[in-house]
Coordinates of N, CA and C in Angstrom, one line a residue:
X1 N -41.4 -13.0 53.6 CA -42.2 -13.6 52.8 C -43.0 -15.1 53.3
X2 N -43.9 -15.1 53.2 CA -44.8 -16.4 53.7 C -44.4 -18.0 52.9
X3 N -44.6 -18.8 53.8 CA -44.1 -20.1 53.1 C -44.6 -20.4 51.6
X4 N -46.1 -19.9 52.0 CA -46.6 -20.3 50.2 C -46.5 -19.6 49.3
X5 N -45.8 -17.7 49.7 CA -45.3 -17.8 48.6 C -43.7 -17.8 48.2
X6 N -42.9 -18.1 48.9 CA -41.4 -19.3 48.6 C -41.4 -20.2 47.9
X7 N -42.9 -21.2 48.9 CA -42.7 -22.8 47.7 C -43.4 -22.4 46.1
X8 N -43.9 -21.5 45.9 CA -44.8 -20.9 44.6 C -43.3 -21.2 43.7
X9 N -42.5 -20.5 44.0 CA -41.2 -20.5 43.2 C -40.7 -21.9 42.7
X10 N -40.9 -22.6 43.8 CA -40.3 -23.9 43.4 C -41.4 -24.8 42.6
X11 N -42.5 -23.9 42.0 CA -43.6 -25.2 41.0 C -43.2 -25.0 40.1
X12 N -43.1 -25.9 38.9 CA -43.2 -25.4 37.7 C -44.3 -24.3 37.5
X13 N -43.9 -23.5 36.6 CA -45.3 -22.4 36.0 C -45.1 -22.1 34.7
X14 N -46.4 -21.7 34.2 CA -46.6 -21.5 32.8 C -47.7 -20.2 33.0
X15 N -47.3 -19.2 32.0 CA -47.8 -18.0 32.5 C -49.0 -17.7 31.4
X16 N -49.9 -17.5 31.1 CA -50.6 -17.0 29.8 C -50.8 -16.0 30.2
X17 N -50.3 -15.1 29.2 CA -50.2 -13.6 29.6 C -51.6 -12.8 28.4
X18 N -52.3 -11.7 28.8 CA -53.4 -10.7 27.6 C -53.2 -9.6 28.6
X19 N -53.4 -9.0 27.5 CA -53.1 -7.1 27.5 C -53.6 -6.2 26.6
X20 N -54.5 -5.2 26.8 CA -54.9 -4.3 26.0 C -53.8 -3.6 25.6
X21 N -54.8 -2.8 24.3 CA -53.7 -1.7 23.5 C -53.4 -0.7 24.0
X22 N -54.3 -0.1 25.1 CA -54.1 1.0 25.9 C -53.2 0.8 26.4
X23 N -52.8 -0.2 27.5 CA -52.3 -0.3 28.3 C -50.5 -0.9 28.2
X24 N -49.7 -0.8 27.6 CA -48.4 -1.7 27.2 C -47.5 -1.4 28.6
X25 N -47.8 -1.5 29.5 CA -46.7 -1.3 30.2 C -47.1 -2.5 31.3
X26 N -48.3 -2.4 31.9 CA -48.7 -3.8 32.7 C -49.6 -4.7 32.5
X27 N -49.5 -5.8 32.4 CA -50.5 -6.7 31.6 C -50.8 -7.5 33.1
X28 N -52.3 -7.9 33.0 CA -52.7 -9.2 33.5 C -51.9 -10.9 33.3
X29 N -51.8 -11.6 33.8 CA -51.2 -12.5 33.9 C -51.9 -14.1 34.6
X30 N -52.5 -15.0 34.0 CA -52.6 -16.1 34.5 C -51.9 -17.5 34.2
X31 N -51.2 -17.2 35.9 CA -49.9 -18.6 36.0 C -50.3 -19.7 36.5
X32 N -50.4 -20.8 35.9 CA -50.9 -22.1 36.0 C -49.6 -22.9 36.8
X33 N -49.3 -23.1 37.9 CA -48.8 -24.0 39.0 C -49.0 -24.9 39.3
X34 N -48.6 -26.0 39.0 CA -48.6 -27.5 39.4 C -50.3 -27.9 39.7
X35 N -50.8 -27.1 38.2 CA -52.4 -27.6 38.0 C -53.1 -26.4 38.7
X36 N -53.0 -25.5 39.5 CA -53.7 -24.9 40.4 C -53.4 -23.2 39.1
X37 N -54.5 -22.5 39.2 CA -54.7 -21.5 38.6 C -54.9 -20.1 39.5
X38 N -53.9 -19.0 39.1 CA -53.8 -17.8 40.1 C -53.7 -16.5 39.0
X39 N -54.4 -15.5 39.8 CA -54.0 -14.4 38.4 C -52.1 -13.4 39.2
X40 N -51.9 -12.5 38.1 CA -50.6 -12.3 38.6 C -50.7 -10.6 38.0
X41 N -49.3 -10.6 37.3 CA -48.9 -9.2 36.4 C -47.9 -9.0 35.8
X42 N -47.6 -8.8 34.7 CA -46.2 -8.7 33.8 C -46.1 -6.7 33.9
X43 N -44.8 -6.6 34.5 CA -44.7 -5.3 34.0 C -43.6 -5.2 32.9
X44 N -43.8 -4.2 32.1 CA -43.3 -4.3 30.9 C -42.2 -2.6 31.4
X45 N -40.6 -2.6 31.7 CA -40.3 -1.6 31.7 C -39.9 -0.8 31.1
X46 N -40.6 -0.7 29.4 CA -40.3 0.0 28.7 C -38.9 0.5 28.2
X47 N -37.9 0.8 28.7 CA -36.6 1.5 28.4 C -35.5 0.3 28.1
X48 N -36.2 -1.1 28.6 CA -34.7 -1.7 28.4 C -35.1 -3.2 27.6
X49 N -36.6 -3.4 27.1 CA -37.1 -4.5 26.7 C -36.9 -5.7 27.1
X50 N -37.4 -5.5 28.8 CA -37.7 -6.5 29.7 C -38.9 -7.1 30.1
X51 N -39.7 -7.7 30.7 CA -41.0 -8.1 31.5 C -40.7 -8.2 32.9
X52 N -41.1 -8.1 34.3 CA -40.5 -9.3 35.6 C -42.3 -9.2 35.1
X53 N -42.2 -10.5 36.3 CA -43.6 -11.4 36.2 C -43.4 -11.1 38.1
X54 N -44.9 -11.2 38.2 CA -45.0 -11.7 40.1 C -46.5 -11.7 39.9
X55 N -46.4 -12.8 41.1 CA -47.8 -13.2 41.6 C -49.0 -12.3 41.9
X56 N -50.2 -13.2 42.4 CA -51.0 -12.2 42.4 C -51.2 -11.3 44.1
X57 N -49.9 -12.1 45.0 CA -49.3 -11.3 46.1 C -48.0 -10.5 45.7
X58 N -48.2 -9.7 44.5 CA -47.0 -8.7 44.6 C -45.6 -9.8 44.5
X59 N -45.9 -11.0 44.8 CA -43.9 -11.8 44.5 C -43.3 -12.2 43.4
X60 N -41.8 -11.4 43.1 CA -41.2 -11.2 41.9 C -40.9 -12.4 41.7
X61 N -41.5 -12.6 40.2 CA -41.1 -14.4 40.0 C -39.9 -14.7 38.7
X62 N -39.8 -13.3 38.3 CA -38.7 -13.0 36.9 C -38.2 -12.4 36.5
X63 N -37.4 -12.0 35.5 CA -37.6 -11.1 34.5 C -37.1 -11.4 33.5
X64 N -37.6 -11.1 32.4 CA -37.7 -11.9 30.9 C -37.1 -10.6 29.3
X65 N -36.3 -11.0 29.1 CA -35.7 -10.7 28.2 C -36.3 -10.7 26.6
X66 N -36.7 -9.6 26.1 CA -36.5 -9.6 24.3 C -35.6 -10.1 23.5
X67 N -35.9 -11.5 23.3 CA -34.8 -11.7 22.4 C -34.7 -11.8 20.5
X68 N -36.4 -12.1 20.5 CA -36.5 -11.6 18.8 C -37.8 -11.3 18.8
X69 N -37.7 -10.7 17.9 CA -39.2 -9.9 16.7 C -39.9 -11.2 16.3
X70 N -40.7 -12.3 16.5 CA -41.7 -13.0 15.8 C -42.5 -12.2 14.3
X71 N -43.2 -11.5 14.9 CA -44.1 -10.5 14.1 C -44.2 -9.2 14.3
X72 N -44.9 -8.6 14.1 CA -45.2 -6.9 14.4 C -45.8 -7.2 15.6
X73 N -44.8 -6.3 16.5 CA -45.5 -6.2 17.8 C -45.6 -7.6 18.4
X74 N -44.8 -8.6 17.9 CA -44.9 -10.0 18.7 C -43.7 -10.2 18.6
X75 N -43.3 -10.7 20.1 CA -42.2 -11.1 20.6 C -41.7 -11.9 21.0
X76 N -40.3 -12.7 21.3 CA -39.7 -13.8 22.5 C -39.2 -13.2 23.4
X77 N -39.5 -13.5 24.4 CA -38.8 -13.5 25.8 C -38.4 -14.6 26.2
X78 N -37.0 -14.3 27.1 CA -36.2 -15.7 27.6 C -35.6 -15.5 28.8
X79 N -35.4 -16.3 29.1 CA -34.9 -16.1 30.9 C -34.3 -17.9 31.0
X80 N -33.4 -17.5 32.1 CA -32.7 -18.5 32.9 C -34.3 -19.7 32.8
X81 N -34.9 -19.4 33.5 CA -36.7 -19.8 34.1 C -37.3 -20.6 32.7
X82 N -37.7 -19.0 31.9 CA -38.7 -19.2 31.6 C -38.7 -18.6 29.8
X83 N -39.2 -19.0 29.3 CA -39.6 -18.7 27.6 C -40.9 -18.5 26.8
X84 N -41.1 -17.6 26.2 CA -42.5 -17.5 25.3 C -42.5 -16.0 25.0
X85 N -44.1 -16.3 24.8 CA -44.0 -15.1 22.9 C -45.2 -14.1 23.8
X86 N -45.1 -12.6 23.6 CA -45.7 -11.5 24.3 C -46.0 -10.7 23.2
X87 N -47.3 -10.7 22.5 CA -48.2 -9.3 22.8 C -48.9 -8.4 23.1
X88 N -48.4 -7.6 23.4 CA -49.0 -6.4 24.1 C -50.0 -6.2 24.0
X89 N -50.6 -6.1 22.5 CA -51.9 -5.7 21.4 C -53.3 -6.8 22.2
X90 N -52.9 -7.8 22.6 CA -53.4 -8.7 23.0 C -54.3 -9.7 21.4
X91 N -53.8 -9.7 20.5 CA -54.2 -10.3 19.3 C -53.9 -12.0 19.7
X92 N -52.9 -12.5 20.5 CA -52.6 -13.8 20.5 C -53.2 -13.9 21.8
X93 N -53.1 -15.4 22.4 CA -52.4 -16.0 23.4 C -50.8 -16.0 24.1
X94 N -51.1 -15.0 25.3 CA -49.3 -15.1 25.1 C -48.9 -16.3 26.3
X95 N -48.1 -16.7 26.1 CA -47.6 -17.9 26.9 C -46.1 -18.2 27.5
X96 N -45.8 -18.0 28.8 CA -45.1 -18.2 29.0 C -44.6 -19.8 29.7
X97 N -43.3 -20.4 29.4 CA -43.1 -21.7 30.4 C -41.9 -21.8 30.6
X98 N -41.6 -23.0 31.8 CA -40.8 -23.1 32.2 C -39.7 -23.6 31.7
X99 N -38.4 -23.2 31.8 CA -37.2 -23.5 30.6 C -36.0 -24.6 32.0
X100 N -36.4 -24.0 33.5 CA -35.5 -25.1 33.9 C -36.0 -24.7 35.5
X101 N -36.1 -26.1 36.6 CA -36.5 -25.8 37.6 C -36.1 -24.8 38.5
X102 N -37.0 -24.1 39.4 CA -36.5 -23.0 40.0 C -35.6 -23.7 41.6
X103 N -34.5 -23.6 41.5 CA -33.8 -24.3 42.8 C -34.1 -23.7 44.2
X104 N -34.6 -24.5 45.4 CA -34.8 -24.0 46.8 C -33.3 -24.0 47.1
X105 N -32.6 -22.4 47.2 CA -31.7 -22.2 47.9 C -31.4 -21.3 48.8
X106 N -30.3 -20.8 49.5 CA -30.8 -19.5 50.6 C -30.6 -18.1 49.5
X107 N -29.6 -18.6 48.3 CA -29.4 -17.4 47.7 C -31.6 -17.1 47.2
X108 N -31.7 -18.0 46.5 CA -32.7 -17.4 46.0 C -33.8 -16.6 47.2
X109 N -34.1 -17.5 48.6 CA -34.9 -16.6 49.3 C -34.7 -14.9 49.3
X110 N -33.0 -15.0 49.6 CA -32.5 -13.6 49.6 C -33.0 -12.6 48.2
X111 N -33.1 -13.1 47.2 CA -32.9 -12.5 45.8 C -35.1 -12.2 46.4
X112 N -35.7 -13.4 46.4 CA -36.9 -12.9 46.5 C -37.3 -11.5 47.7
X113 N -36.5 -12.0 48.9 CA -37.3 -10.8 50.1 C -36.1 -9.4 49.5
X114 N -35.1 -9.5 49.0 CA -34.9 -8.0 48.1 C -36.0 -7.7 47.8
X115 N -36.7 -8.4 46.6 CA -37.5 -7.5 45.6 C -38.5 -7.1 47.1
X116 N -39.0 -8.0 47.7 CA -40.3 -7.5 48.3 C -39.8 -6.0 48.8
X117 N -38.6 -6.4 49.6 CA -38.1 -4.9 50.4 C -38.0 -3.8 48.5
X118 N -37.7 -3.9 48.0 CA -37.7 -2.7 47.1 C -39.0 -2.5 46.6
X119 N -40.1 -3.1 46.6 CA -40.8 -3.0 46.3 C -42.3 -2.1 47.2
X120 N -41.3 -2.7 48.5 CA -41.9 -2.0 49.3 C -41.1 -0.7 49.9
X121 N -40.0 -0.3 48.8 CA -39.4 1.0 49.5 C -38.1 0.3 50.6
X122 N -38.1 -0.5 50.9 CA -36.8 -0.2 52.1 C -35.3 -1.0 50.4
X123 N -34.6 0.3 50.8 CA -33.7 0.1 49.9 C -32.5 -0.8 50.7
X124 N -32.5 -0.1 51.4 CA -30.8 -0.3 52.6 C -31.2 -1.9 52.6
X125 N -32.7 -2.5 53.2 CA -33.0 -3.4 53.5 C -32.4 -4.5 52.1
X126 N -32.8 -4.1 51.2 CA -32.8 -4.4 49.9 C -31.9 -5.0 49.3
X127 N -30.7 -3.7 49.7 CA -29.3 -3.9 49.0 C -28.5 -4.6 50.1
X128 N -28.7 -4.5 50.8 CA -27.7 -6.0 52.1 C -28.4 -7.2 51.7
X129 N -29.6 -7.5 51.4 CA -30.0 -9.0 50.9 C -28.9 -9.2 50.0
X130 N -29.2 -8.0 48.6 CA -28.7 -8.3 47.3 C -26.6 -8.4 47.7
X131 N -26.3 -7.7 48.3 CA -24.9 -7.8 48.7 C -24.6 -8.8 49.3
X132 N -25.4 -9.8 50.1 CA -25.0 -11.1 50.8 C -25.6 -12.2 49.5
X133 N -26.3 -12.3 48.8 CA -26.2 -13.0 47.4 C -24.7 -12.8 46.7
X134 N -24.3 -11.5 46.0 CA -23.3 -11.5 45.5 C -22.0 -12.4 46.6
X135 N -21.7 -12.1 47.6 CA -21.1 -12.4 48.9 C -20.9 -14.4 48.5
X136 N -22.2 -14.7 48.3 CA -22.0 -16.4 47.8 C -22.2 -16.5 47.0
X137 N -22.7 -15.7 45.5 CA -22.0 -16.4 44.2 C -22.0 -14.6 43.6
X138 N -20.5 -14.8 43.4 CA -20.2 -13.2 42.8 C -19.8 -13.6 41.5
X139 N -20.4 -14.6 40.9 CA -20.4 -14.7 39.5 C -21.9 -14.3 38.9
X140 N -22.9 -13.9 39.8 CA -23.8 -13.8 39.6 C -24.4 -12.2 38.6
X141 N -24.3 -11.8 37.6 CA -24.5 -10.8 36.7 C -25.8 -10.4 36.6
X142 N -26.9 -11.3 37.1 CA -28.3 -11.3 37.4 C -28.6 -10.3 38.6
X143 N -28.0 -10.7 39.7 CA -27.9 -9.9 41.0 C -27.2 -8.6 41.1
X144 N -26.2 -8.7 40.5 CA -25.7 -7.2 40.5 C -26.4 -6.7 39.8
X145 N -27.2 -6.8 38.3 CA -28.0 -6.3 37.6 C -29.0 -5.4 38.1
X146 N -29.8 -6.8 39.6 CA -30.6 -6.1 40.3 C -30.6 -5.1 40.9
X147 N -29.3 -5.6 41.9 CA -28.4 -4.4 42.7 C -28.7 -3.0 42.6
X148 N -28.3 -2.9 41.2 CA -27.7 -1.9 40.7 C -29.3 -0.7 40.4
X149 N -30.5 -1.0 40.5 CA -31.6 -0.7 40.6 C -32.2 -0.4 42.0
X150 N -31.0 -0.3 42.9 CA -31.3 -0.6 44.1 C -30.1 1.3 44.4
X151 N -29.1 1.0 43.3 CA -28.9 2.3 44.1 C -29.1 3.5 42.6
X152 N -30.0 2.8 41.8 CA -30.6 4.0 40.7 C -31.8 4.7 41.9
X153 N -32.3 4.0 43.1 CA -33.4 4.3 43.4 C -33.2 5.0 45.0
X154 N -31.3 5.1 45.1 CA -31.1 5.5 46.2 C -30.3 7.1 45.4
X155 N -30.5 7.2 44.1 CA -29.7 8.1 43.9 C -28.3 8.4 43.3
X156 N -27.5 7.0 43.6 CA -26.4 6.7 43.6 C -25.8 6.4 41.8
X157 N -25.9 7.3 40.7 CA -25.9 6.8 39.4 C -24.5 6.2 39.3
X158 N -23.5 6.5 39.9 CA -21.9 5.7 39.7 C -21.9 4.3 39.7
X159 N -22.4 4.3 40.9 CA -22.9 2.8 41.2 C -23.6 1.8 40.9
X160 N -24.9 2.8 40.3 CA -25.6 2.0 39.2 C -25.2 1.5 38.1
X161 N -24.3 2.3 37.1 CA -23.8 2.3 35.8 C -22.3 0.9 36.4
X162 N -22.1 1.4 37.7 CA -20.7 0.3 37.5 C -21.4 -1.0 37.6
X163 N -22.3 -1.5 38.4 CA -23.3 -2.3 38.6 C -23.4 -3.1 37.3
X164 N -24.4 -2.3 36.7 CA -24.7 -2.6 34.8 C -23.4 -3.4 34.6
X165 N -22.5 -2.5 34.2 CA -21.6 -2.7 33.2 C -20.7 -4.1 34.3
X166 N -20.7 -4.2 35.0 CA -19.9 -5.7 35.9 C -20.8 -6.5 35.7
X167 N -22.4 -6.4 35.9 CA -23.0 -7.9 35.2 C -22.7 -8.3 34.1
X168 N -22.5 -6.8 33.1 CA -23.1 -7.4 31.7 C -21.4 -7.8 30.8
X169 N -20.5 -7.9 32.6 CA -18.8 -8.4 32.0 C -19.1 -10.1 32.1
X170 N -20.0 -10.5 33.1 CA -20.4 -11.4 34.0 C -21.4 -12.4 32.6
X171 N -21.8 -11.7 32.3 CA -23.1 -12.5 31.5 C -22.1 -12.9 29.8
X172 N -21.1 -12.2 29.5 CA -20.5 -12.3 28.4 C -19.5 -13.3 29.1
X173 N -18.9 -13.2 30.4 CA -18.0 -14.7 30.5 C -18.8 -16.0 30.8
X174 N -19.7 -15.8 31.2 CA -20.6 -16.9 31.4 C -21.4 -17.8 29.8
X175 N -20.7 -16.7 28.9 CA -21.6 -16.9 27.4 C -22.9 -17.3 27.6
X176 N -23.8 -15.6 28.4 CA -24.9 -15.4 28.3 C -25.5 -14.5 27.1
X177 N -25.5 -15.0 26.1 CA -25.5 -13.8 24.8 C -26.9 -12.8 24.7
X178 N -27.7 -14.0 25.3 CA -29.4 -13.1 25.4 C -29.1 -12.7 26.4
X179 N -28.6 -12.4 27.7 CA -28.8 -11.3 28.7 C -27.8 -10.2 28.2
X180 N -26.7 -10.7 27.6 CA -25.8 -9.5 27.5 C -26.3 -8.8 26.0
X181 N -26.7 -9.1 25.1 CA -27.2 -8.2 24.2 C -28.6 -7.5 24.7
X182 N -29.1 -8.0 25.5 CA -30.3 -7.1 26.3 C -29.9 -6.0 27.2
X183 N -28.6 -6.4 28.0 CA -28.3 -5.1 28.9 C -27.0 -4.6 28.3
X184 N -26.7 -4.7 27.4 CA -25.8 -3.8 26.1 C -26.7 -3.1 25.8
X185 N -27.8 -2.9 25.3 CA -28.5 -2.5 24.9 C -29.1 -1.4 25.8
X186 N -29.5 -1.8 27.1 CA -30.2 -1.1 28.2 C -29.2 0.4 28.7
X187 N -27.3 -0.4 28.6 CA -26.3 0.2 29.1 C -26.4 1.8 28.3
X188 N -26.8 1.7 26.6 CA -26.4 2.5 25.9 C -27.6 3.1 25.6
X189 N -29.4 2.7 26.0 CA -30.2 2.9 26.1 C -30.1 4.4 27.2
X190 N -29.6 4.3 28.8 CA -29.3 4.9 29.8 C -28.0 5.9 29.4
X191 N -27.2 5.4 28.1 CA -26.2 6.5 28.2 C -26.7 7.8 27.5
X192 N -27.5 7.6 26.4 CA -28.2 8.7 25.8 C -29.2 9.2 26.8
X193 N -29.5 8.4 27.4 CA -30.8 9.5 28.5 C -29.6 10.3 29.7
X194 N -29.2 9.8 29.9 CA -28.1 10.7 30.8 C -27.3 11.9 30.8
X195 N -27.2 11.4 29.2 CA -26.5 12.7 28.2 C -27.0 14.0 28.4
X196 N -29.1 13.6 28.3 CA -29.5 14.6 28.3 C -29.8 15.1 29.2
X197 N -29.1 14.4 30.4 CA -29.7 15.1 31.3 C -30.7 14.5 32.5
X198 N -31.0 13.2 32.3 CA -31.7 12.4 33.1 C -31.0 11.6 34.0
X199 N -32.3 10.9 34.8 CA -31.5 10.1 36.1 C -32.8 9.4 36.5

């Protein structure tokens, strides 16, 4: 990861999203960072009511969870660092704002590199980075959840579900009701999907 990309995580970010009705999985993103404007993308996973934000270089910025329906097709998405509305039909301007500054820590660097390695198909490298973050911050439900998707990419269903369930326990332990509700819905959806033979 280059220095500019890493420093970009440390700047206040405001994301204004627009989307077409034909494409409800990937939407273009305008990111305002310290007065500078750049393009990016938001990815809707589809099955777990979350969106992932990426900058123009594909660097992962964060995951937001749908916490409330504001109107037909208009939703409130939240995370520890971001909060905002999203309408995939493009009827309104969608804006995400920073709730808490992103700290500059070794764990953040490792998380960022893990996401880049996942994007590049380097699951073993991503797993090593996530393992190190979990060693440094064993109470991080977010990291366990992200590591779960590495296991899924490797075909390890048992480890995938184990990490998701452990992440759910940590979210509950930390009083994170938004993430707890979102992940519980995800696990239930996955269980139904797996019962039909999917993975």
